[in-house]
Amino acid sequence: MNRTGTDRGLSAVIEYIDDSMAFEPSSYNESYLDRRISARMRRTDCSAYTGYLDVLSTDGDEREALLDALSINVTSFFRNPEVWERLRDVLRELTASKRTVQCWSAACADGREPYSIAMLARDDPEIREQSIEITATDIDAEILETARAGVYESTRTTDIESQLASLSSPAEHVDIDGDRSFSIRPSVKRMVSFEQHDLISGPRKRGYDLVLCRNLLIYIDRSYKEPIFEMLTSALNDRGFLTIGKSETLPHSFREHYEAYDRGAHIYRRD
Ligand SMILES: C[S@@+](CC[C@H](N)C(=O)[O-])C[C@H]1O[C@@H](n2cnc3c(N)ncnc32)[C@H](O)[C@@H]1O
């Protein structure tokens, strides 16, 4: 198929998703959507978008599978451990100087990121964990249920035990059943409150000392990045910290609002 035909085919699939499925493709960049759609096409032996569109419109299971593939909720405990070493310093500094430290894990997926903050705070004697309050939000109501349940399984490709290896005593923070199932302990869960929130169109939030918004911006269409950064920037107190993902960048128009705390770890401080 020539390039124009391919583009038209992809546009037709995206239009179908927009009209008929519980997902808004307009916020995501096209190459991301194409990668996810193409992966499903390979799984269903479709070599052309038009053929895949036929499958989609007749097969409810495939619509479900595509929805799963589009919901980008890959995450882990202490994702990018070197970043967490710097966040350890940030939490030490904040809790040494403030009575209450408000943290926001924005786009928290299944909760492993906010639970990482809570476990780190409990694990490190130089972080005053009693002062830490964590809000964790995501657009996806279903994944927030998983987050609230706080039970995670090791699989062939996910080794939870190694994700928790930076903690001095993981067993104080999670109950380990066999060597596969890990349940977050109530003492850790108590530190985190989960709520559904859309970073593009949801209400503004305020009063945070540390905001983590990692690994969402890479998927988002450029035109939605500014509203998200406005949301994150207005949520931060003066001298508050913002952490974005390792392959994400601050848009130019926001650079004047921040100084780099650790450029390599993508941690910035509100000016
Ligand atoms: C790849 S996960 C990132 C998880 C975690 N922050 C990390 O870095 O491991 C991206 C999450 O963004 C959520 N998301 C997508 N669009 C969103 C939006 N407009 N507002 C809030 N969350 C969104 C998805 O539901 C998904 O759980």
PDB file of N, CA and C and ligand atoms in Angstrom, residues 28 72-76 79 105-110 113 137-140 143 197-200 213-216 219-220 228, ligand 1:
ATOM      1  N   TYR A  28      -3.247  11.598  22.233  1.00  0.00           N
ATOM      2  CA  TYR A  28      -1.999  10.828  22.121  1.00  0.00           C
ATOM      3  C   TYR A  28      -1.349  11.062  20.761  1.00  0.00           C
ATOM      4  N   ILE A  72      -1.676   2.636  28.472  1.00  0.00           N
ATOM      5  CA  ILE A  72      -0.254   2.528  28.727  1.00  0.00           C
ATOM      6  C   ILE A  72       0.004   2.577  30.215  1.00  0.00           C
ATOM      7  N   ASN A  73      -0.114   1.440  30.864  1.00  0.00           N
ATOM      8  CA  ASN A  73       0.091   1.547  32.308  1.00  0.00           C
ATOM      9  C   ASN A  73       1.272   0.730  32.821  1.00  0.00           C
ATOM     10  N   VAL A  74       2.270   0.580  31.978  1.00  0.00           N
ATOM     11  CA  VAL A  74       3.485  -0.101  32.399  1.00  0.00           C
ATOM     12  C   VAL A  74       4.147   0.708  33.518  1.00  0.00           C
ATOM     13  N   THR A  75       4.532   0.057  34.579  1.00  0.00           N
ATOM     14  CA  THR A  75       5.180   0.759  35.682  1.00  0.00           C
ATOM     15  C   THR A  75       5.985  -0.248  36.495  1.00  0.00           C
ATOM     16  N   SER A  76       6.698   0.217  37.517  1.00  0.00           N
ATOM     17  CA  SER A  76       7.352  -0.715  38.438  1.00  0.00           C
ATOM     18  C   SER A  76       7.642   0.016  39.740  1.00  0.00           C
ATOM     19  N   ARG A  79      11.057   2.617  39.764  1.00  0.00           N
ATOM     20  CA  ARG A  79      11.447   2.659  38.344  1.00  0.00           C
ATOM     21  C   ARG A  79      12.585   3.666  38.169  1.00  0.00           C
ATOM     22  N   SER A 105       1.683  11.841  43.184  1.00  0.00           N
ATOM     23  CA  SER A 105       2.085  10.958  42.098  1.00  0.00           C
ATOM     24  C   SER A 105       0.996  11.053  41.037  1.00  0.00           C
ATOM     25  N   ALA A 106       1.277  11.833  39.978  1.00  0.00           N
ATOM     26  CA  ALA A 106       0.276  12.105  38.938  1.00  0.00           C
ATOM     27  C   ALA A 106       0.472  11.088  37.823  1.00  0.00           C
ATOM     28  N   ALA A 107      -0.606  10.431  37.417  1.00  0.00           N
ATOM     29  CA  ALA A 107      -0.545   9.297  36.481  1.00  0.00           C
ATOM     30  C   ALA A 107       0.199   8.139  37.149  1.00  0.00           C
ATOM     31  N   CYS A 108      -0.403   7.655  38.226  1.00  0.00           N
ATOM     32  CA  CYS A 108       0.288   6.698  39.121  1.00  0.00           C
ATOM     33  C   CYS A 108       0.134   5.250  38.682  1.00  0.00           C
ATOM     34  N   ALA A 109      -0.679   5.007  37.635  1.00  0.00           N
ATOM     35  CA  ALA A 109      -0.936   3.633  37.154  1.00  0.00           C
ATOM     36  C   ALA A 109      -1.389   2.734  38.314  1.00  0.00           C
ATOM     37  N   ASP A 110      -0.787   1.550  38.478  1.00  0.00           N
ATOM     38  CA  ASP A 110      -1.318   0.614  39.477  1.00  0.00           C
ATOM     39  C   ASP A 110      -0.777   0.847  40.889  1.00  0.00           C
ATOM     40  N   GLU A 113       4.298   3.489  41.974  1.00  0.00           N
ATOM     41  CA  GLU A 113       5.090   4.708  42.177  1.00  0.00           C
ATOM     42  C   GLU A 113       4.782   5.364  43.536  1.00  0.00           C
ATOM     43  N   THR A 137      -2.957   9.900  41.653  1.00  0.00           N
ATOM     44  CA  THR A 137      -4.089  10.028  40.734  1.00  0.00           C
ATOM     45  C   THR A 137      -3.799   9.361  39.405  1.00  0.00           C
ATOM     46  N   ASP A 138      -4.873   8.955  38.749  1.00  0.00           N
ATOM     47  CA  ASP A 138      -4.768   8.418  37.389  1.00  0.00           C
ATOM     48  C   ASP A 138      -6.125   8.635  36.723  1.00  0.00           C
ATOM     49  N   ILE A 139      -6.112   8.638  35.412  1.00  0.00           N
ATOM     50  CA  ILE A 139      -7.367   8.812  34.674  1.00  0.00           C
ATOM     51  C   ILE A 139      -8.186   7.519  34.666  1.00  0.00           C
ATOM     52  N   ASP A 140      -7.525   6.393  34.889  1.00  0.00           N
ATOM     53  CA  ASP A 140      -8.115   5.074  34.674  1.00  0.00           C
ATOM     54  C   ASP A 140      -8.675   4.517  35.993  1.00  0.00           C
ATOM     55  N   ILE A 143      -7.620   0.850  36.977  1.00  0.00           N
ATOM     56  CA  ILE A 143      -6.257   0.626  37.485  1.00  0.00           C
ATOM     57  C   ILE A 143      -6.123   1.159  38.912  1.00  0.00           C
ATOM     58  N   HIS A 197      -8.360  11.310  38.344  1.00  0.00           N
ATOM     59  CA  HIS A 197      -8.123  12.701  37.932  1.00  0.00           C
ATOM     60  C   HIS A 197      -7.515  12.711  36.532  1.00  0.00           C
ATOM     61  N   ASP A 198      -8.021  13.617  35.698  1.00  0.00           N
ATOM     62  CA  ASP A 198      -7.500  13.758  34.339  1.00  0.00           C
ATOM     63  C   ASP A 198      -6.564  14.958  34.306  1.00  0.00           C
ATOM     64  N   LEU A 199      -5.318  14.712  33.943  1.00  0.00           N
ATOM     65  CA  LEU A 199      -4.316  15.787  33.967  1.00  0.00           C
ATOM     66  C   LEU A 199      -4.532  16.818  32.864  1.00  0.00           C
ATOM     67  N   ILE A 200      -5.345  16.473  31.877  1.00  0.00           N
ATOM     68  CA  ILE A 200      -5.573  17.429  30.798  1.00  0.00           C
ATOM     69  C   ILE A 200      -6.782  18.312  31.103  1.00  0.00           C
ATOM     70  N   CYS A 213       5.471  13.213  37.808  1.00  0.00           N
ATOM     71  CA  CYS A 213       4.626  12.928  36.642  1.00  0.00           C
ATOM     72  C   CYS A 213       5.546  12.289  35.613  1.00  0.00           C
ATOM     73  N   ARG A 214       5.608  10.980  35.660  1.00  0.00           N
ATOM     74  CA  ARG A 214       6.646  10.273  34.896  1.00  0.00           C
ATOM     75  C   ARG A 214       6.004   9.292  33.907  1.00  0.00           C
ATOM     76  N   ASN A 215       6.553   9.335  32.711  1.00  0.00           N
ATOM     77  CA  ASN A 215       6.199   8.339  31.690  1.00  0.00           C
ATOM     78  C   ASN A 215       4.744   8.392  31.250  1.00  0.00           C
ATOM     79  N   LEU A 216       4.210   9.574  31.231  1.00  0.00           N
ATOM     80  CA  LEU A 216       2.932   9.810  30.569  1.00  0.00           C
ATOM     81  C   LEU A 216       3.170  10.756  29.386  1.00  0.00           C
ATOM     82  N   TYR A 219       3.811   9.819  25.714  1.00  0.00           N
ATOM     83  CA  TYR A 219       2.738   9.304  24.851  1.00  0.00           C
ATOM     84  C   TYR A 219       1.781  10.390  24.390  1.00  0.00           C
ATOM     85  N   ILE A 220       1.890  11.548  25.006  1.00  0.00           N
ATOM     86  CA  ILE A 220       0.870  12.581  24.837  1.00  0.00           C
ATOM     87  C   ILE A 220       1.176  13.455  23.625  1.00  0.00           C
ATOM     88  N   ILE A 228      -0.841  20.182  30.514  1.00  0.00           N
ATOM     89  CA  ILE A 228      -0.404  19.305  31.611  1.00  0.00           C
ATOM     90  C   ILE A 228       0.660  20.020  32.453  1.00  0.00           C
TER      91      ILE A 228
HETATM   92  C1  LIG B   1       3.158   4.486  31.801  1.00  0.00           C
HETATM   93  S1  LIG B   1       2.045   4.862  33.117  1.00  0.00           S
HETATM   94  C2  LIG B   1       3.123   5.731  34.195  1.00  0.00           C
HETATM   95  C3  LIG B   1       3.137   5.151  35.579  1.00  0.00           C
HETATM   96  C4  LIG B   1       4.166   5.741  36.522  1.00  0.00           C
HETATM   97  N1  LIG B   1       4.063   7.184  36.599  1.00  0.00           N
HETATM   98  C5  LIG B   1       5.560   5.348  36.093  1.00  0.00           C
HETATM   99  O1  LIG B   1       6.331   6.167  35.618  1.00  0.00           O
HETATM  100  O2  LIG B   1       5.898   4.169  36.243  1.00  0.00           O
HETATM  101  C6  LIG B   1       1.023   6.119  32.412  1.00  0.00           C
HETATM  102  C7  LIG B   1      -0.302   6.319  33.149  1.00  0.00           C
HETATM  103  O3  LIG B   1      -0.885   7.539  32.695  1.00  0.00           O
HETATM  104  C8  LIG B   1      -2.281   7.403  32.808  1.00  0.00           C
HETATM  105  N2  LIG B   1      -2.903   8.468  32.007  1.00  0.00           N
HETATM  106  C9  LIG B   1      -3.080   8.524  30.661  1.00  0.00           C
HETATM  107  N3  LIG B   1      -3.678   9.672  30.302  1.00  0.00           N
HETATM  108  C10 LIG B   1      -3.872  10.376  31.456  1.00  0.00           C
HETATM  109  C11 LIG B   1      -4.460  11.644  31.760  1.00  0.00           C
HETATM  110  N4  LIG B   1      -4.938  12.425  30.792  1.00  0.00           N
HETATM  111  N5  LIG B   1      -4.527  12.040  33.065  1.00  0.00           N
HETATM  112  C12 LIG B   1      -4.053  11.240  34.061  1.00  0.00           C
HETATM  113  N6  LIG B   1      -3.492  10.034  33.837  1.00  0.00           N
HETATM  114  C13 LIG B   1      -3.390   9.602  32.557  1.00  0.00           C
HETATM  115  C14 LIG B   1      -2.538   5.996  32.280  1.00  0.00           C
HETATM  116  O4  LIG B   1      -3.811   5.530  32.718  1.00  0.00           O
HETATM  117  C15 LIG B   1      -1.357   5.234  32.884  1.00  0.00           C
HETATM  118  O5  LIG B   1      -1.717   4.604  34.090  1.00  0.00           O
END
